C-alpha atoms as a PDB file:
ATOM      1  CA  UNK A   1      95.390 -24.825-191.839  1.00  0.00           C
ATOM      2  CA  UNK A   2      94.527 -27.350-194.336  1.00  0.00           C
ATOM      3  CA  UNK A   3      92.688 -25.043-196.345  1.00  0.00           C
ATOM      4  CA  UNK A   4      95.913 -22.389-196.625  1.00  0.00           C
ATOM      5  CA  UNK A   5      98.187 -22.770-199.977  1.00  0.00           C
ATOM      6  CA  UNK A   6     100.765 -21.906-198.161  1.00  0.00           C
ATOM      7  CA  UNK A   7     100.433 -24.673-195.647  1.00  0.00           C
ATOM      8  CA  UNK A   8      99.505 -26.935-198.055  1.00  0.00           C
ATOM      9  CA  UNK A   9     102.622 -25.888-200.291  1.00  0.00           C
ATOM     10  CA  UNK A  10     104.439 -26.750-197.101  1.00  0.00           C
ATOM     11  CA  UNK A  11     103.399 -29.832-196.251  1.00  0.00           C
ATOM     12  CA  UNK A  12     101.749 -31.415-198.948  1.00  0.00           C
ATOM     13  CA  UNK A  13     103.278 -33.998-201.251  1.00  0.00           C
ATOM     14  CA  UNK A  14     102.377 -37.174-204.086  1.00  0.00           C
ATOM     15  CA  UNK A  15     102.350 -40.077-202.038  1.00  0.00           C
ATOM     16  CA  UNK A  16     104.059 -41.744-204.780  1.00  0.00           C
ATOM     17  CA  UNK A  17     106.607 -38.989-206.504  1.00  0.00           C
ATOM     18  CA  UNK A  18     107.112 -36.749-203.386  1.00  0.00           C
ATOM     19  CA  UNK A  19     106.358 -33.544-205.642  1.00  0.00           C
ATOM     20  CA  UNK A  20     104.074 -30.620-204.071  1.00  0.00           C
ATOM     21  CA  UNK A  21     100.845 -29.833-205.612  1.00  0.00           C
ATOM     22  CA  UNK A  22     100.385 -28.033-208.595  1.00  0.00           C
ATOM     23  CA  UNK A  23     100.498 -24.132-207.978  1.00  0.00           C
ATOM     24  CA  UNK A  24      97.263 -23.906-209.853  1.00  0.00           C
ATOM     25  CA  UNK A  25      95.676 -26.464-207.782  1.00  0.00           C
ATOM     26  CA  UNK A  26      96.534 -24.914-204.271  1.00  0.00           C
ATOM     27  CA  UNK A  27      95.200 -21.260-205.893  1.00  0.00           C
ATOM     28  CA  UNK A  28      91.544 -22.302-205.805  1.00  0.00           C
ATOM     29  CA  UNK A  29      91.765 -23.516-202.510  1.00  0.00           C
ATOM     30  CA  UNK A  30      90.182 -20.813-200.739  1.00  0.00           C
ATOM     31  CA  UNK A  31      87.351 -20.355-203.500  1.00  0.00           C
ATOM     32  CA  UNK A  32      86.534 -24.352-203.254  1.00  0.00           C
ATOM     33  CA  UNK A  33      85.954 -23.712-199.258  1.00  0.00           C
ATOM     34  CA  UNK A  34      83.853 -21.037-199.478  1.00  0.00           C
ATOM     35  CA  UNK A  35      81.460 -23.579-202.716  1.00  0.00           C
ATOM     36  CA  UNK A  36      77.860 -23.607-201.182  1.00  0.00           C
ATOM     37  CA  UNK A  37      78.940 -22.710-197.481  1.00  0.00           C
ATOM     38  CA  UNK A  38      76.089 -20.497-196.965  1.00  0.00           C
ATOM     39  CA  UNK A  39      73.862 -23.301-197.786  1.00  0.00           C
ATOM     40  CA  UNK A  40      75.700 -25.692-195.711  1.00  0.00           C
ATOM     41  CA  UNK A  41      75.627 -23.862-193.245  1.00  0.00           C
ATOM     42  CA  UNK A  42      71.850 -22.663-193.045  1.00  0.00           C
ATOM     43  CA  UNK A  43      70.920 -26.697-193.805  1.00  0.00           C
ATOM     44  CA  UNK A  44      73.436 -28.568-191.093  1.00  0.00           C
ATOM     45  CA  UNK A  45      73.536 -26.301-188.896  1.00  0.00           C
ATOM     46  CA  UNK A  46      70.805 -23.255-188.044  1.00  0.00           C
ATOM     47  CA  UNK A  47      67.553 -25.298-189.832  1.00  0.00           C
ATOM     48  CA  UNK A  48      68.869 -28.535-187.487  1.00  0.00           C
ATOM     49  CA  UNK A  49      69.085 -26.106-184.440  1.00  0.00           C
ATOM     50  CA  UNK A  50      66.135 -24.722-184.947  1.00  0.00           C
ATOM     51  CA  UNK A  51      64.116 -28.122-185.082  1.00  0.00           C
ATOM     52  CA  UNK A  52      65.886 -29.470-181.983  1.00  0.00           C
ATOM     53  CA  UNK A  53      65.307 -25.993-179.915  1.00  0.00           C
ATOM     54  CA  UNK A  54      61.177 -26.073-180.933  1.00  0.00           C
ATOM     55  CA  UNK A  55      61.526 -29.704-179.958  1.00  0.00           C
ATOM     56  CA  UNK A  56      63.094 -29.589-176.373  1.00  0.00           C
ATOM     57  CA  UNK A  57      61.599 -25.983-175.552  1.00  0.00           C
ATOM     58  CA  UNK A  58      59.210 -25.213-173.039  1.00  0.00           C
ATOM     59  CA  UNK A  59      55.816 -25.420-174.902  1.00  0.00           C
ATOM     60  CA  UNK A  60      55.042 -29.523-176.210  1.00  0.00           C
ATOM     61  CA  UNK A  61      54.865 -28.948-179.637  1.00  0.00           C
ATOM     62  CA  UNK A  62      53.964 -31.777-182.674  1.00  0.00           C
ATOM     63  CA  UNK A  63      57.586 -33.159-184.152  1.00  0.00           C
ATOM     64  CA  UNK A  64      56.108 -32.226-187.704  1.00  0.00           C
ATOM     65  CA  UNK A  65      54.937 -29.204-186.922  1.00  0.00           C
ATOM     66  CA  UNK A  66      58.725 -28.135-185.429  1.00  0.00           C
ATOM     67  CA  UNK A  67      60.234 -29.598-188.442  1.00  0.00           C
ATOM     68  CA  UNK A  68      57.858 -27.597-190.511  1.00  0.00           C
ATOM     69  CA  UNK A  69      58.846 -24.080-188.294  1.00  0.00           C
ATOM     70  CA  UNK A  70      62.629 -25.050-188.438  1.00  0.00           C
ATOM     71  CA  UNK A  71      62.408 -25.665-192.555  1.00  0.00           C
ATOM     72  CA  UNK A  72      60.883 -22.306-193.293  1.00  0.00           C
ATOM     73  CA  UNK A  73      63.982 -20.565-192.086  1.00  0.00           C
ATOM     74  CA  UNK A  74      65.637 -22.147-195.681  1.00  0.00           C
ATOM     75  CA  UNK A  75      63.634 -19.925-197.979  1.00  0.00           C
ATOM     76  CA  UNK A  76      62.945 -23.246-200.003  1.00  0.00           C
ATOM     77  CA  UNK A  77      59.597 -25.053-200.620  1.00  0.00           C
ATOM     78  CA  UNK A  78      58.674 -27.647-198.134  1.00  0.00           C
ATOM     79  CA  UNK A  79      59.068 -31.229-199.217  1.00  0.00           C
ATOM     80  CA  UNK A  80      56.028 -32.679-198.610  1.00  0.00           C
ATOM     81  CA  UNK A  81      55.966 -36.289-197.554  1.00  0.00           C
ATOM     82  CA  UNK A  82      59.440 -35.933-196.038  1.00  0.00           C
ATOM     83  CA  UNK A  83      60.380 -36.261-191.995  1.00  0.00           C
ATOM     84  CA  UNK A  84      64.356 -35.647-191.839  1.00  0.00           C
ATOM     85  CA  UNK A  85      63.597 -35.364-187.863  1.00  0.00           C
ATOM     86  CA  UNK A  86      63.864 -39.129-187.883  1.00  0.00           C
ATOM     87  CA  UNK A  87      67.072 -39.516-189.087  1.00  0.00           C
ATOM     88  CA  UNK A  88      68.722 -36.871-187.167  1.00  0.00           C
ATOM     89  CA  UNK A  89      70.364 -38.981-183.976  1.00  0.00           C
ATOM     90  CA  UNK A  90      70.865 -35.905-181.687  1.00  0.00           C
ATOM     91  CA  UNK A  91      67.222 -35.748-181.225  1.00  0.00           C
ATOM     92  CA  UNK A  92      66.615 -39.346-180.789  1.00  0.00           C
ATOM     93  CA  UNK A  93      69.201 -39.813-178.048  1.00  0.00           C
ATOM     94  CA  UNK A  94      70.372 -37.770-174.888  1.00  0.00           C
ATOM     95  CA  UNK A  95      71.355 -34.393-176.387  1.00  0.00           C
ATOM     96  CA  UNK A  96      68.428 -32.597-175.198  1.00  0.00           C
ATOM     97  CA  UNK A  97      68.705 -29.275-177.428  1.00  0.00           C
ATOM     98  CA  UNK A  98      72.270 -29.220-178.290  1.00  0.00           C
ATOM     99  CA  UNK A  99      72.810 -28.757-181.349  1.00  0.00           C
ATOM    100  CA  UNK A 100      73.174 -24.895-181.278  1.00  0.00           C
ATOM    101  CA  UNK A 101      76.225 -25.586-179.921  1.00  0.00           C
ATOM    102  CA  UNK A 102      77.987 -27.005-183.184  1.00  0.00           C
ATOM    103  CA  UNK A 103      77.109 -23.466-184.411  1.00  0.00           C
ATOM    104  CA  UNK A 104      78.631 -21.784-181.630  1.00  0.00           C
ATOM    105  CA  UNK A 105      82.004 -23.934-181.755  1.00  0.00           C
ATOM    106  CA  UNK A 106      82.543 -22.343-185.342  1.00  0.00           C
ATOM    107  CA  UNK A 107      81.724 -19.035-184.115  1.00  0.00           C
ATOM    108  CA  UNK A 108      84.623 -19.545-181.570  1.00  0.00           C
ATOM    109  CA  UNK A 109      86.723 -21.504-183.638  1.00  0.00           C
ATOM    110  CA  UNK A 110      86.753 -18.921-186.562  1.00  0.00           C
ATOM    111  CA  UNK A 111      87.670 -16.352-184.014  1.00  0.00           C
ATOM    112  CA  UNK A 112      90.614 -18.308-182.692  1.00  0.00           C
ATOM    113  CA  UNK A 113      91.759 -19.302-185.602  1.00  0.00           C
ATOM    114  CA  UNK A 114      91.846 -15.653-186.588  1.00  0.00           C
ATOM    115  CA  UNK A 115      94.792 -14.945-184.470  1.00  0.00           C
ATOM    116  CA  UNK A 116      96.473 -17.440-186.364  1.00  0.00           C
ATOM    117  CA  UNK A 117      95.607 -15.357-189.774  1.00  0.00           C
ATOM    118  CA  UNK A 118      97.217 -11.842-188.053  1.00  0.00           C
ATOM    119  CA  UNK A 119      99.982 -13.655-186.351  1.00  0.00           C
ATOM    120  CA  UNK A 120     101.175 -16.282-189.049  1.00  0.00           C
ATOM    121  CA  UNK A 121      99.567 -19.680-189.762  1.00  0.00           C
ATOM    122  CA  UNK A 122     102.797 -21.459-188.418  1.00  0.00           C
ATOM    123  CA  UNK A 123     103.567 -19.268-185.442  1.00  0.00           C
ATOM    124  CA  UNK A 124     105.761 -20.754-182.806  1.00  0.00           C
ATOM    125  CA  UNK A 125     104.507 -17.667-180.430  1.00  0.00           C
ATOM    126  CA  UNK A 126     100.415 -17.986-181.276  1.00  0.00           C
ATOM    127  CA  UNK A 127     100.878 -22.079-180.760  1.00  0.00           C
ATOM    128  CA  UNK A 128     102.586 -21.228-177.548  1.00  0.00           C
ATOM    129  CA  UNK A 129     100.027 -19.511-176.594  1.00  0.00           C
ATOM    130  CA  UNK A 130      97.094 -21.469-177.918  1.00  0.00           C
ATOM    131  CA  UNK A 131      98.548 -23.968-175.764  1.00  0.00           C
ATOM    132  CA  UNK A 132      99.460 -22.297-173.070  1.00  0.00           C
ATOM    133  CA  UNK A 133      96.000 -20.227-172.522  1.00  0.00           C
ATOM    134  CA  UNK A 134      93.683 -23.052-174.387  1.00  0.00           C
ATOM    135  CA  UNK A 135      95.070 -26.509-174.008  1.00  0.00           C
ATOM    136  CA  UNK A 136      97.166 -26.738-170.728  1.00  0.00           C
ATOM    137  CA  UNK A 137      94.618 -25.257-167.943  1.00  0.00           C
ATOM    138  CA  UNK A 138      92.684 -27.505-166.171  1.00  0.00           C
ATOM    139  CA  UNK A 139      89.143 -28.443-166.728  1.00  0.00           C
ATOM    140  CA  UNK A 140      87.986 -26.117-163.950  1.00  0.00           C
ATOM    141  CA  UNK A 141      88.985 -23.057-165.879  1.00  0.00           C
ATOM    142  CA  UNK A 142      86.137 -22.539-168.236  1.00  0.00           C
ATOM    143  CA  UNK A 143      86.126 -22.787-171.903  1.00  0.00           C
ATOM    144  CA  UNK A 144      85.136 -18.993-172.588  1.00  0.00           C
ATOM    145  CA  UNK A 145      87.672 -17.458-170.173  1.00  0.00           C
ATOM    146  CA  UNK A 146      90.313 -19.690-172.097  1.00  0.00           C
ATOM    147  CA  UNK A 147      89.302 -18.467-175.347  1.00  0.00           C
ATOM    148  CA  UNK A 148      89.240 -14.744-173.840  1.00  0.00           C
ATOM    149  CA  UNK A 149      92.821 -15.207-172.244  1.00  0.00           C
ATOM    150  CA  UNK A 150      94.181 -16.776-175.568  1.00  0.00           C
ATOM    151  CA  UNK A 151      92.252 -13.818-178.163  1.00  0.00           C
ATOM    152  CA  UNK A 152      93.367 -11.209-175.011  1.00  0.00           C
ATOM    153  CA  UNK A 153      89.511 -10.259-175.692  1.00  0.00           C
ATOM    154  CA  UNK A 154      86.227 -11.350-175.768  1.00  0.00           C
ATOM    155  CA  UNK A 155      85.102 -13.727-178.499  1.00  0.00           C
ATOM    156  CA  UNK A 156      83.381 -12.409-181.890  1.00  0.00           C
ATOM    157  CA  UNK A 157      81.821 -13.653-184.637  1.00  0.00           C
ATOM    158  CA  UNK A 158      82.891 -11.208-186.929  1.00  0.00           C
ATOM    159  CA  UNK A 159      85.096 -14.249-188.095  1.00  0.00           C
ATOM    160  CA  UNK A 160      82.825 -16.646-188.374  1.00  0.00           C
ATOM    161  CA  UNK A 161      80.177 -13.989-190.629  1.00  0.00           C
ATOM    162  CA  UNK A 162      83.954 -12.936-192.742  1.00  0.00           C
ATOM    163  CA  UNK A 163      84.062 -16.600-193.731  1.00  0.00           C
ATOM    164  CA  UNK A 164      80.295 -16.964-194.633  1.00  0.00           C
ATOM    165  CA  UNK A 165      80.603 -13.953-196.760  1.00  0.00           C
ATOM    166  CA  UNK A 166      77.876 -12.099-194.686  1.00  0.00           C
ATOM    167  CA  UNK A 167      80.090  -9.796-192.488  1.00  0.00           C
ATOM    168  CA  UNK A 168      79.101  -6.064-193.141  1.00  0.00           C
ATOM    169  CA  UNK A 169      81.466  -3.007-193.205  1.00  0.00           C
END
């Protein structure tokens, strides 16, 4: 929501004057999410993933030499004298291969958030039903049949690729 003009039209003011952003501002919005996402993404998410899946999988395998495998999905040059496995805390501590999952919460994310889209950003009836179908059921009803009850489907990530730019025909 915070990256729709419309929304931000809405909703957004000067904390001091109380007048919405400039037109031209709010117009670039969508471009400005999209700067270097592909990037982002392959970096934070998929190389980290990578690195903590060679790590915790079932073969012992040298921290460098995972780091090394997860890198070379980037396309860039190694950087030699460099160990970013040491500063990344969900290997360190109790995840225990993990971090795929931050991937997969976009994936679902962008594909509930895509009902928004088709049914209107500010939708009484979708945030009904996002609530009704996603936030109210207990814990015992699991997280992928609330997503399918609230999409009336199962989850996609044609979505998540649309917003990466990578989605084909």
């Amino acid at each position: 929501w915070a990256w729709s003009p419309a929304v931000v039209q809405r909703l957004g003011r000067h904390h001091a004057t109380g007048a919405p952003p400039p037109d031209e501002l709010v117009a670039g919005f969508p471009e400005a999410r999209q700067l270097n996402i592909g990037t982002y993404t392959l970096f934070f998410f998929i190389f980290r993933a990578l690195v903590d899946q060679y790590l915790h999988g079932p073969e012992p395998v040298d921290a460098m030499d995972a780091y090394r495998r997860g890198f070379a999905v980037t396309g860039f040059p190694f950087m030699e004298g460099t160990f970013q496995p040491a500063s990344f805390d969900h290997i360190t501590g109790n995840y225990d291969a993990g971090f795929y999952s931050y991937i997969w919460a976009q994936v679902f994310g962008d594909d509930m958030f895509s009902a928004f889209l088709e049914g209107g950003l500010l939708s009484a009836e979708v945030g009904a039903r996002y609530r009704r179908e996603v936030l109210e059921p207990s814990w015992g009803v699991p997280g992928r049949q609330r997503v399918e009850r609230f999409l009336d489907r199962s989850p996609s990530d044609r979505a998540f690729l649309e917003r990466l730019g990578i989605a084909g025909e």
